PDB file of C-alpha atoms in Angstrom:
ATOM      1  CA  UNK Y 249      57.566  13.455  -3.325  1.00 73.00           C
ATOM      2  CA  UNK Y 250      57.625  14.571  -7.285  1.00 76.00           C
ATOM      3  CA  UNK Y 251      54.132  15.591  -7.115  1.00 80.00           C
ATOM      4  CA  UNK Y 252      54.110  17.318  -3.928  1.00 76.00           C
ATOM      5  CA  UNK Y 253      57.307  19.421  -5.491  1.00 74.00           C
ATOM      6  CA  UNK Y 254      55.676  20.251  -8.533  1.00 79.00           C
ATOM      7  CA  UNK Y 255      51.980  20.961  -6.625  1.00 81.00           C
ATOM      8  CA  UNK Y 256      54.072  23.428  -4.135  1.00 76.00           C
ATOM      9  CA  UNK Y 257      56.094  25.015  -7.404  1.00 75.00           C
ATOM     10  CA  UNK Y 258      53.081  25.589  -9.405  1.00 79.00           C
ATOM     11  CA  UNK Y 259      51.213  26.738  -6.515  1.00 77.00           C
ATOM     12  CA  UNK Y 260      53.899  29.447  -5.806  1.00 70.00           C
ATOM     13  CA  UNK Y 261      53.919  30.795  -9.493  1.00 72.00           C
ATOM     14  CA  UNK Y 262      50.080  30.487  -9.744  1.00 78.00           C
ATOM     15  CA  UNK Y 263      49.402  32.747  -6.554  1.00 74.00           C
ATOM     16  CA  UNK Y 264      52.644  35.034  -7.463  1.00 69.00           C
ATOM     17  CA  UNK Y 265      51.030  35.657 -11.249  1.00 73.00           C
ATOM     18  CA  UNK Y 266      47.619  36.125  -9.723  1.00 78.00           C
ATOM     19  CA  UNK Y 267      48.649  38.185  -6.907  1.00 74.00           C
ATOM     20  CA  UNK Y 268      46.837  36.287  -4.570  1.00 75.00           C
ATOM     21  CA  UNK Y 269      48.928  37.070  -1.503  1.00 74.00           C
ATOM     22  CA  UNK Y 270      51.535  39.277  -0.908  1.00 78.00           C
ATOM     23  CA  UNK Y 271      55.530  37.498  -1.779  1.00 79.00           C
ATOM     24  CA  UNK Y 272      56.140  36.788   1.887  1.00 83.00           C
ATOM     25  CA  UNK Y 273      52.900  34.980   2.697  1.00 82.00           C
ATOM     26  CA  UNK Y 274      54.035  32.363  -0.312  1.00 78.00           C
ATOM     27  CA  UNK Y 275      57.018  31.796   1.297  1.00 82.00           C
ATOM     28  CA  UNK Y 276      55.935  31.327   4.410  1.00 86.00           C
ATOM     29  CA  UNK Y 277      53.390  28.832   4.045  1.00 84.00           C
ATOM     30  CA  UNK Y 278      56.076  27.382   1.906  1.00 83.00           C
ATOM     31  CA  UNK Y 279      58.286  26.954   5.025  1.00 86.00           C
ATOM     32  CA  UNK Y 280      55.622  26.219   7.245  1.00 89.00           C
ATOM     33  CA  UNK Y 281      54.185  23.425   5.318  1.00 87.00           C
ATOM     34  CA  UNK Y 282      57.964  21.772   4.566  1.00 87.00           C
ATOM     35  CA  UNK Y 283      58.477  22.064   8.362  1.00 88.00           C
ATOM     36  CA  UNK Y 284      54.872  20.344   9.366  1.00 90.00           C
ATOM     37  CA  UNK Y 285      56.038  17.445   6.712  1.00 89.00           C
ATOM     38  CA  UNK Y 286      59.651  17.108   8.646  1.00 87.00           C
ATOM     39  CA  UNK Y 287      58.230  17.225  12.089  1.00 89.00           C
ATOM     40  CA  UNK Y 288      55.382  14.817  11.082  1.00 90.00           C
ATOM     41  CA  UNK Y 289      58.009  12.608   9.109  1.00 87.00           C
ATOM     42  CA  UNK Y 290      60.399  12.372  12.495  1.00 85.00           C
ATOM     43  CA  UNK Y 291      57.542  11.679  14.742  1.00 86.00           C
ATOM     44  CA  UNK Y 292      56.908   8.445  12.141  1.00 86.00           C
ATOM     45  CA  UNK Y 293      60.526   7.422  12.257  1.00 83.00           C
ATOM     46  CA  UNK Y 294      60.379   7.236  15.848  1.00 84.00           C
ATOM     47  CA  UNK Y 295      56.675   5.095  15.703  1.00 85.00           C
ATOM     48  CA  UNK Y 296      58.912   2.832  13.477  1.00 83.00           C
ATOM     49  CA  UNK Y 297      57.324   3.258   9.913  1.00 86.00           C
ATOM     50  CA  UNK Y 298      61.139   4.074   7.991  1.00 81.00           C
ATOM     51  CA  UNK Y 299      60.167   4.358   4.558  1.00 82.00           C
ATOM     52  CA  UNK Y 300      56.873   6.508   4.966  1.00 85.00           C
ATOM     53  CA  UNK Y 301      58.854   8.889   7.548  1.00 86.00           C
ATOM     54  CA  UNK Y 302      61.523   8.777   4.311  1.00 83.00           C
ATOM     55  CA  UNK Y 303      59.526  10.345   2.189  1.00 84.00           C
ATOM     56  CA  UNK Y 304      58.039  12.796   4.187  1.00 87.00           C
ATOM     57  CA  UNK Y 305      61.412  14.365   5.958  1.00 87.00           C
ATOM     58  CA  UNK Y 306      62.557  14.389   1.861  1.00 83.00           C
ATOM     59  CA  UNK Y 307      59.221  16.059   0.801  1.00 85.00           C
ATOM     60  CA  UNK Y 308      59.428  18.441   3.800  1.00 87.00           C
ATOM     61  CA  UNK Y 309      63.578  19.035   2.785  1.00 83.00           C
ATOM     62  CA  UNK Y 310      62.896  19.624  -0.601  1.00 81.00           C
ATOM     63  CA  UNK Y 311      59.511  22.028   0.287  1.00 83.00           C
ATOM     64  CA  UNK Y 312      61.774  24.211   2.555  1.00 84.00           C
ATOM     65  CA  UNK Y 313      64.278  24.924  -0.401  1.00 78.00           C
ATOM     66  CA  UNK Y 314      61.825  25.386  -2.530  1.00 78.00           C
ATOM     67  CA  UNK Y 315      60.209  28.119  -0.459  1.00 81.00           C
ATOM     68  CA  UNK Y 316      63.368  29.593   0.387  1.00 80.00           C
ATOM     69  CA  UNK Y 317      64.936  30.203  -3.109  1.00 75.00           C
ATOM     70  CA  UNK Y 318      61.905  31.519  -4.260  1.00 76.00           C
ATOM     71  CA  UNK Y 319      62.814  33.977  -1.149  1.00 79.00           C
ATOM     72  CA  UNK Y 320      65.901  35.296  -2.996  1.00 73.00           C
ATOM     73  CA  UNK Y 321      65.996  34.042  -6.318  1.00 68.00           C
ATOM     74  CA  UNK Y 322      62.313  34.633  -7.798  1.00 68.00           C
ATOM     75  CA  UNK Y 323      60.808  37.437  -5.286  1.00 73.00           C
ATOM     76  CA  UNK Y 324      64.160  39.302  -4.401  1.00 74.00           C
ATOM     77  CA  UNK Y 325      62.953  39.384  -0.534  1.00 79.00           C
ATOM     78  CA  UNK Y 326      66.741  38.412   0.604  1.00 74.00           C
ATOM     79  CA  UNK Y 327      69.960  40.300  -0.037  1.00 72.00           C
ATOM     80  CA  UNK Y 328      72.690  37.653  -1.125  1.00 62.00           C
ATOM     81  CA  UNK Y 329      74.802  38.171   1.842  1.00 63.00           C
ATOM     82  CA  UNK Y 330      71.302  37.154   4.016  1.00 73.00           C
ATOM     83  CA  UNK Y 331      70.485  34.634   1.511  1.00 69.00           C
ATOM     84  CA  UNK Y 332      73.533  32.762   1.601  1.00 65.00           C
ATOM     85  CA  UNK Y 333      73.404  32.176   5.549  1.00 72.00           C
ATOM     86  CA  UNK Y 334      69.663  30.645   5.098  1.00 76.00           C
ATOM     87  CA  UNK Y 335      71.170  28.191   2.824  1.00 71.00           C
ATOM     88  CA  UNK Y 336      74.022  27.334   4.510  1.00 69.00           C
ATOM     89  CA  UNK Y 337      72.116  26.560   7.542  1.00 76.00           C
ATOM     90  CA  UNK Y 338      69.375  24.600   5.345  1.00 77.00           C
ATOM     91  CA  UNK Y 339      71.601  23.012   3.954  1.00 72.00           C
ATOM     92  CA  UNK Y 340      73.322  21.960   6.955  1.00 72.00           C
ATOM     93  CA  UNK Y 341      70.190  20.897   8.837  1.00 77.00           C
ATOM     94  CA  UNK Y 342      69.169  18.608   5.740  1.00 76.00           C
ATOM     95  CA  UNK Y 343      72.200  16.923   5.599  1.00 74.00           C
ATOM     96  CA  UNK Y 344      72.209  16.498   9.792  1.00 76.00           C
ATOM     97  CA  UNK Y 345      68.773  15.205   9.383  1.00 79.00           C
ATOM     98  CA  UNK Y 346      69.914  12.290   7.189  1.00 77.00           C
ATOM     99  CA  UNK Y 347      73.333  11.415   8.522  1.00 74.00           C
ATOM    100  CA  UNK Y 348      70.629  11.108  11.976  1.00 76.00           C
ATOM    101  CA  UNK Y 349      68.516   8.918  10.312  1.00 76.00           C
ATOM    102  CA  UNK Y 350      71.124   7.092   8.390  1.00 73.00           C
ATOM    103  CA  UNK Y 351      69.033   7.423   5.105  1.00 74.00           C
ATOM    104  CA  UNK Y 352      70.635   7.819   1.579  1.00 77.00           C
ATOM    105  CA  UNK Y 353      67.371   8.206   0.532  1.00 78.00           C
ATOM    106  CA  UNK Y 354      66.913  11.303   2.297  1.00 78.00           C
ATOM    107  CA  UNK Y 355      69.729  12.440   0.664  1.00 78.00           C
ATOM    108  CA  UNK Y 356      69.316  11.460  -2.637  1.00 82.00           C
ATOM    109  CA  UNK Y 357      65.786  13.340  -2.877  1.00 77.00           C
ATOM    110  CA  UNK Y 358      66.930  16.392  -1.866  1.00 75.00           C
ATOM    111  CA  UNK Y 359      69.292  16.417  -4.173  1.00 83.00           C
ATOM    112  CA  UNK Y 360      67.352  16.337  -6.593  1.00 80.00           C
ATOM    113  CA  UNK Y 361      64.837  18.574  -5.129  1.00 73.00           C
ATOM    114  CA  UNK Y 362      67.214  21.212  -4.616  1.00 75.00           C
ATOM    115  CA  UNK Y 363      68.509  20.370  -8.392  1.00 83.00           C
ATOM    116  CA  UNK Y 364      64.915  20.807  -9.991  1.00 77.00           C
ATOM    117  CA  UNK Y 365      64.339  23.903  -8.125  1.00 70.00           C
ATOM    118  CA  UNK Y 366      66.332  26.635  -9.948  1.00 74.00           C
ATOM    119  CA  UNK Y 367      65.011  25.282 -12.828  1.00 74.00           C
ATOM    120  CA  UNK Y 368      61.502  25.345 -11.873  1.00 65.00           C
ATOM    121  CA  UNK Y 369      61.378  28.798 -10.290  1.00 60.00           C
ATOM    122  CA  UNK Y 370      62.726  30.504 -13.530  1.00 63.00           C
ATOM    123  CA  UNK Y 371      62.925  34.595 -12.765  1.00 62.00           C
ATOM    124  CA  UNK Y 372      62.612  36.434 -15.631  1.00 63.00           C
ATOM    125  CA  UNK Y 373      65.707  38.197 -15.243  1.00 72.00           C
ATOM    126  CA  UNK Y 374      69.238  36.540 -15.111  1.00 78.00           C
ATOM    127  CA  UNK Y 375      70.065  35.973 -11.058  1.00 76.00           C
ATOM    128  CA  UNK Y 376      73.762  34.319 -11.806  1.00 84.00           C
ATOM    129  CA  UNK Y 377      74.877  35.513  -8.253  1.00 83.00           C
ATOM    130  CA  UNK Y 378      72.002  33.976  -6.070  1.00 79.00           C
ATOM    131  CA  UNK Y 379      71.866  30.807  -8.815  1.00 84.00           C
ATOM    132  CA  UNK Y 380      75.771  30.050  -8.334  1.00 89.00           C
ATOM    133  CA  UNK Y 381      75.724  30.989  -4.294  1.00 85.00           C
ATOM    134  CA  UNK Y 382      72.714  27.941  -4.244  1.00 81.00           C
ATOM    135  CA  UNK Y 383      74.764  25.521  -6.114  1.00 89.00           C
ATOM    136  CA  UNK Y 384      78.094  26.062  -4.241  1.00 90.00           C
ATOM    137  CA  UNK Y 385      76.060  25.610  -0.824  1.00 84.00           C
ATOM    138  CA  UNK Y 386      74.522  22.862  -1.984  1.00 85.00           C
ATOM    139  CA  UNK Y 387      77.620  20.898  -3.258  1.00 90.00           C
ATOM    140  CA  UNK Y 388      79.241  21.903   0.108  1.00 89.00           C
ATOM    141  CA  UNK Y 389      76.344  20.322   2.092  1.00 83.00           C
ATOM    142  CA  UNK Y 390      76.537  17.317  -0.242  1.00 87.00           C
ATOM    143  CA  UNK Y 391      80.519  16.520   0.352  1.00 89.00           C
ATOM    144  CA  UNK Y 392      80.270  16.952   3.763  1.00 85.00           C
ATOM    145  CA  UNK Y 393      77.532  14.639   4.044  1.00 82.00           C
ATOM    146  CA  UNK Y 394      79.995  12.594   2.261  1.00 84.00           C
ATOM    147  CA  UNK Y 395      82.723  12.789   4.364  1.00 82.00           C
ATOM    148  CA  UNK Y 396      80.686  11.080   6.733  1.00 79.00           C
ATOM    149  CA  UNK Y 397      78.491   8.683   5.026  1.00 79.00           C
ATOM    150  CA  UNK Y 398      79.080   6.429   2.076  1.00 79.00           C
ATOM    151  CA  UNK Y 399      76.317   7.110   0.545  1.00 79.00           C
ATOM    152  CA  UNK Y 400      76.443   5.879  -3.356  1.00 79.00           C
ATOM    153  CA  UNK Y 401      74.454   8.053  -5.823  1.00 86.00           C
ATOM    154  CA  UNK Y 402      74.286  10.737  -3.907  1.00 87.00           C
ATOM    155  CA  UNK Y 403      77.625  13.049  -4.497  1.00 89.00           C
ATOM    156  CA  UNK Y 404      77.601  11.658  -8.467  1.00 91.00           C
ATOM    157  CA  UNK Y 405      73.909  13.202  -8.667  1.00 92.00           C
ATOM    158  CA  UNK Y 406      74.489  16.028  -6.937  1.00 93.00           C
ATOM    159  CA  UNK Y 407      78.034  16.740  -9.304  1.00 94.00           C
ATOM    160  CA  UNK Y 408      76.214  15.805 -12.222  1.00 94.00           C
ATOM    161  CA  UNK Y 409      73.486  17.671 -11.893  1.00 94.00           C
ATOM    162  CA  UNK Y 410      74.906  21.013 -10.849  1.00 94.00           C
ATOM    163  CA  UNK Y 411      77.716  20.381 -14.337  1.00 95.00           C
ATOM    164  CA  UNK Y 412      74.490  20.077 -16.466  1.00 95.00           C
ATOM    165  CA  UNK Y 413      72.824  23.434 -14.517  1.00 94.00           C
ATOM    166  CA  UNK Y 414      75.812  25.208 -15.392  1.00 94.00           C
ATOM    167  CA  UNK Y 415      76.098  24.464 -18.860  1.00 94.00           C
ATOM    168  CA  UNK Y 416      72.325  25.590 -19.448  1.00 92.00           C
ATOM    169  CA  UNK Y 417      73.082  28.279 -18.015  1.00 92.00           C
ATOM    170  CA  UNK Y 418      75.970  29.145 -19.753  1.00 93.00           C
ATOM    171  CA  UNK Y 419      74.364  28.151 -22.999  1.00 90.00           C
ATOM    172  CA  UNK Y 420      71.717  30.733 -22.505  1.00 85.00           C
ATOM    173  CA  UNK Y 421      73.077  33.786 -20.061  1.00 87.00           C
ATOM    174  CA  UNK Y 422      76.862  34.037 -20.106  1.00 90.00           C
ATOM    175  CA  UNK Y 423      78.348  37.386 -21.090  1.00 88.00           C
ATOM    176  CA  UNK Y 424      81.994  38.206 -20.649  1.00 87.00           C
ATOM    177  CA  UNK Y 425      80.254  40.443 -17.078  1.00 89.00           C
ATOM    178  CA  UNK Y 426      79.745  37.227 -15.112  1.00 90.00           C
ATOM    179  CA  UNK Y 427      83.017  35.329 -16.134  1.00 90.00           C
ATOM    180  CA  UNK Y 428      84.316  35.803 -12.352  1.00 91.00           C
ATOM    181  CA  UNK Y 429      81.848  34.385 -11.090  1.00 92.00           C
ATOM    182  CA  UNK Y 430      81.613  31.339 -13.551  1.00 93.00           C
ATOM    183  CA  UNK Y 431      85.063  30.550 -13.406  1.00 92.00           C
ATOM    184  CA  UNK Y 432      85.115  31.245  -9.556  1.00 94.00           C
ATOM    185  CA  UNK Y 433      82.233  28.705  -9.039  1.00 94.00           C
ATOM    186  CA  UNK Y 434      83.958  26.214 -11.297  1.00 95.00           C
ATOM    187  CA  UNK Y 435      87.206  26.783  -8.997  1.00 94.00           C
ATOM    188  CA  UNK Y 436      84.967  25.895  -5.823  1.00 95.00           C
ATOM    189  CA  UNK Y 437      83.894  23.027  -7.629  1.00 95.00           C
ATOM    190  CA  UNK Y 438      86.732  21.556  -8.709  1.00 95.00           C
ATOM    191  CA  UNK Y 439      87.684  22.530  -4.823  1.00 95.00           C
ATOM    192  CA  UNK Y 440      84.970  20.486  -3.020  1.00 94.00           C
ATOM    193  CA  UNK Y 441      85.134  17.385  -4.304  1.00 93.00           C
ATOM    194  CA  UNK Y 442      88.880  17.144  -4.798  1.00 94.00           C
ATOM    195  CA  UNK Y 443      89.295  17.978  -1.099  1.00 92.00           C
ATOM    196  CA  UNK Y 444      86.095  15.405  -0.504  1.00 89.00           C
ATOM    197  CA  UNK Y 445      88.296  12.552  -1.934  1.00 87.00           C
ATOM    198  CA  UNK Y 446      91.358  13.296  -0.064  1.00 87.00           C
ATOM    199  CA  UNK Y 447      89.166  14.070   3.448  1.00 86.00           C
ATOM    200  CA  UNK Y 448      88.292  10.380   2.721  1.00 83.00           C
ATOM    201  CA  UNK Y 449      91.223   9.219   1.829  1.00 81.00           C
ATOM    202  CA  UNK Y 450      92.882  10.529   5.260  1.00 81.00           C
ATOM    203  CA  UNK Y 451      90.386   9.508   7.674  1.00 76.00           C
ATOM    204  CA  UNK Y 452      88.188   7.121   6.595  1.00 68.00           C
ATOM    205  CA  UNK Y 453      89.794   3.003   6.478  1.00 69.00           C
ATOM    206  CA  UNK Y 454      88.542   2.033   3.443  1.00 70.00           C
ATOM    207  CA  UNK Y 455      89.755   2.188  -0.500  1.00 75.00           C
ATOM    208  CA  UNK Y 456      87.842   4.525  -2.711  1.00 76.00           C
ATOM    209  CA  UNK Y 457      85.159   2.242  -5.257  1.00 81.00           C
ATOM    210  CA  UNK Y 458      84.743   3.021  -9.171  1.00 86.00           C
ATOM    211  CA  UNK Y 459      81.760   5.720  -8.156  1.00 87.00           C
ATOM    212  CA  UNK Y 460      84.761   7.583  -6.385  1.00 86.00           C
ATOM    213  CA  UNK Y 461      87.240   7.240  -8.589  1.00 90.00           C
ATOM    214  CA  UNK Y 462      85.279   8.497 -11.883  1.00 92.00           C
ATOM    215  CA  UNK Y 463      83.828  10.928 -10.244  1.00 92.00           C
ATOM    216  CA  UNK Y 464      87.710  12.088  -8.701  1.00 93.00           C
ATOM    217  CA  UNK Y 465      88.903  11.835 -12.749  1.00 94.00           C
ATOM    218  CA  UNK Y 466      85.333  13.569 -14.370  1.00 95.00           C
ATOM    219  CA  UNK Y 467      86.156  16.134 -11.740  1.00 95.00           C
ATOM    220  CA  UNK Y 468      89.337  17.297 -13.040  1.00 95.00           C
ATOM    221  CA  UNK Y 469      88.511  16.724 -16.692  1.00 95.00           C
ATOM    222  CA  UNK Y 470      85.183  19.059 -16.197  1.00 94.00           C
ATOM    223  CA  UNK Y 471      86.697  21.620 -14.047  1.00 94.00           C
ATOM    224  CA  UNK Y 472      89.471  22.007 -16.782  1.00 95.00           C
ATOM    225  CA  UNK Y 473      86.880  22.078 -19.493  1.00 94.00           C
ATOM    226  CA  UNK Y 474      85.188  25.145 -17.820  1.00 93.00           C
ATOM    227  CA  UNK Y 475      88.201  26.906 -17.254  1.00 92.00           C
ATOM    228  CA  UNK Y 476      89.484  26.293 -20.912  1.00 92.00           C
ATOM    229  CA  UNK Y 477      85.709  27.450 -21.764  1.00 92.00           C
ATOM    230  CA  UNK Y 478      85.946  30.592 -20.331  1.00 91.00           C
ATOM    231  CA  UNK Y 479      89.332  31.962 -21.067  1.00 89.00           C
ATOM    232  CA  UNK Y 480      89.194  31.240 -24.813  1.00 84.00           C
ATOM    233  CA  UNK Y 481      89.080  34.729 -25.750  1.00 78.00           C
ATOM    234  CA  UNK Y 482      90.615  36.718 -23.138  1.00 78.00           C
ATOM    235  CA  UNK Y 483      92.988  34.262 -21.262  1.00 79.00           C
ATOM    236  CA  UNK Y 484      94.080  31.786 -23.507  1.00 78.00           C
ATOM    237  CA  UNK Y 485      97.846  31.878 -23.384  1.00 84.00           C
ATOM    238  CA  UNK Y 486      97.479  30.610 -19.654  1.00 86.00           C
ATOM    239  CA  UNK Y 487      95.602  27.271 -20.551  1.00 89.00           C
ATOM    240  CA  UNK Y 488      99.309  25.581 -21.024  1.00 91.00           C
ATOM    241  CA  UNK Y 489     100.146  26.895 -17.521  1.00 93.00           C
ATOM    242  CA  UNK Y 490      96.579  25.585 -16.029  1.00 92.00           C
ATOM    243  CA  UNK Y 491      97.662  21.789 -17.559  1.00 94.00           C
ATOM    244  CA  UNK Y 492     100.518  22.401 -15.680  1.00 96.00           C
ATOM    245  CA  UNK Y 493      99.027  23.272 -12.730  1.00 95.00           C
ATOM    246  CA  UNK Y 494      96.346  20.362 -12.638  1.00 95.00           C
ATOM    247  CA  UNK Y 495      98.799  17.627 -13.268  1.00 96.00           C
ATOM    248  CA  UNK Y 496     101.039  19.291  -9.863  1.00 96.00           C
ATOM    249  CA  UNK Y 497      97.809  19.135  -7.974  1.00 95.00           C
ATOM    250  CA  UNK Y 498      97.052  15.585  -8.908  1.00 95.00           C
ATOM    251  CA  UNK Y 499     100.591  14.511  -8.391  1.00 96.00           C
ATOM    252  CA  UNK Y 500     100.590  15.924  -4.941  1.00 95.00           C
ATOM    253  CA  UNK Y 501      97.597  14.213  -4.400  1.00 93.00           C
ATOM    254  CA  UNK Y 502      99.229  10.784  -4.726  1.00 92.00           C
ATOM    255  CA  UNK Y 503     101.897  11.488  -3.125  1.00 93.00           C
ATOM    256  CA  UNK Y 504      99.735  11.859  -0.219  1.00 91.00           C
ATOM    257  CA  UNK Y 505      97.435   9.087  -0.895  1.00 89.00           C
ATOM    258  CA  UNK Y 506     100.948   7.044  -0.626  1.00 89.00           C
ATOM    259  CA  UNK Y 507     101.385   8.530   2.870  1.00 88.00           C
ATOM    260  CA  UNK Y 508      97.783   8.335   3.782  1.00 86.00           C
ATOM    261  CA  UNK Y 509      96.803   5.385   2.251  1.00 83.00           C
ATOM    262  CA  UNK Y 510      99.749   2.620   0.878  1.00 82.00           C
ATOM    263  CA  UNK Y 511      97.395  -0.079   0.002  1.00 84.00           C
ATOM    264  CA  UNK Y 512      94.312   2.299  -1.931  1.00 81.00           C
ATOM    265  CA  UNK Y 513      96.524   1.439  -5.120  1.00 87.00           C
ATOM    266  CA  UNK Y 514      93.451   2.513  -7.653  1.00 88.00           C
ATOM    267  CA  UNK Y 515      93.527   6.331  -5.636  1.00 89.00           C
ATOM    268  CA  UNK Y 516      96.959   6.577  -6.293  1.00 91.00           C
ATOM    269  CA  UNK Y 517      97.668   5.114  -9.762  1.00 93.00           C
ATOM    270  CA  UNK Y 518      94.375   7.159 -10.771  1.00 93.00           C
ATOM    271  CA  UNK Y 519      95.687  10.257  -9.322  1.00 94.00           C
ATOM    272  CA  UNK Y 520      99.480   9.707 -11.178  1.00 95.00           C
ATOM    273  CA  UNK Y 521      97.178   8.702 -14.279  1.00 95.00           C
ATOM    274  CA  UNK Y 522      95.118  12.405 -14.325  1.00 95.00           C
ATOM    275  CA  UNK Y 523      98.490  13.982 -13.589  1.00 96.00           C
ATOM    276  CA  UNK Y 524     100.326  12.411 -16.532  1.00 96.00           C
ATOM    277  CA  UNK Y 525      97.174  13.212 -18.417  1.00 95.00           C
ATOM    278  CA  UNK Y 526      97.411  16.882 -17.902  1.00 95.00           C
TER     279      UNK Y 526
END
């Protein structure tokens, strides 16, 4: 799966610096080859062979979103607007396609496909809009797969990954310009997987593990880290009334977990932990 990514990378770049073919015939023999690897992958799963059909559905996945944020993010063929529909339904395909086959694997690869692929297809100019629009679709395919599957790894790569994005991003292209939408991707952050835990908490019967609860605590510690980040020179008075804020949300949150869930004791006492924290 690694070398097919970085064979279907270099061969975009390659043909786009040589002007082999025109921008839209790279993407779509992109998409066309991703979709020939999913179709041939589900055909295996059906003969039986699990693990080979695996990796080709995750090749085929991670093939797709290569090809299509090379549409918008490296070529400039899509608007936004159009751009973030394509994604949204990618994203929701991929993640239908391995709740159906009941593979974390699936999930996991993609991940990290979709992860490597903003940093492989490097533009030469700064697209912050398109780059922040892929993360917070791909997060938002990621907890919803979640909601539904208990798939370990998966949302901890996926929040990891997009935090260390970010900050290279941040480290290299942030100007005062973009700070709504750095802080406003931060916000949906946060957003996502706060609500993810809760969603669980409320209608799933079982207790959230360690993986959930660090990742519920790193959450809140990150997302208050950007925003602390960001308003340093402009809206620093505030970051008192943003503690504030964060410890109210987490005490909310347990005192629904105590509704919701009476006997997930490590939700709640985490949650009432974070809030005393802030």
């Amino acid at each position: 799966v690694i070398l097919f990514l970085f064979s279907a990378t270099f061969f975009l770049r390659y043909a786009y610096q040589n002007n082999w073919i025109g921008p839209v015939g790279r993407v779509a023999i992109g998409e066309l080859v991703g979709a020939g690897l999913v179709i041939a992958g589900c055909r295996y799963l059906l003969n039986g062979w699990r693990r080979f059909s695996n990796m080709l559905i995750s090749t085929g996945i991670v093939v797709i979103y290569l090809a299509t944020y090379s549409a918008f993010g490296f070529y400039n063929l899509l608007s936004q607007q159009h751009a973030g529909i394509f994604l949204a339904i990618l994203i929701l395909e991929s993640m239908i396609v391995a709740v159906f086959c009941r593979s974390s694997v699936i999930g996991l690869v993609s991940v990290i496909g979709r992860l490597m692929t903003p940093l492989l297809m490097q533009a030469d100019h700064d697209a912050y809009a398109s780059f922040f629009m892929y993360l917070a679709a791909l997060n938002f395919g990621v907890v919803v797969a979640l909601c539904v599957q208990r798939w370990r790894a998966v949302g901890s790569v996926a929040f990891v990954g997009t935090q260390f994005l970010f900050w290279m991003w941040y480290d290299g292209n942030y100007h005062p310009e973009k700070f709504a939408w750095a802080l406003g991707f931060q916000v949906v952050m946060f957003v996502l997987y706060f609500a993810q835990c809760l969603v669980v908490a409320r209608s799933q019967n079982r207790t959230a593990d360690y993986e959930d609860l660090v990742r519920y605590v790193v959450n809140g510690i990150l997302g208050f880290i950007a925003i602390r980040v960001l308003t340093l020179e402009s809206w620093s008075d505030w970051i008192g009334t943003v503690a504030i804020l964060m410890a109210t949300v987490y005490a909310v949150a347990g005192k629904l977990i105590l509704t919701w869930r009476p006997n997930d004791h490590r939700l709640l006492l985490t949650s009432l932990a974070v809030s005393v924290g802030f």
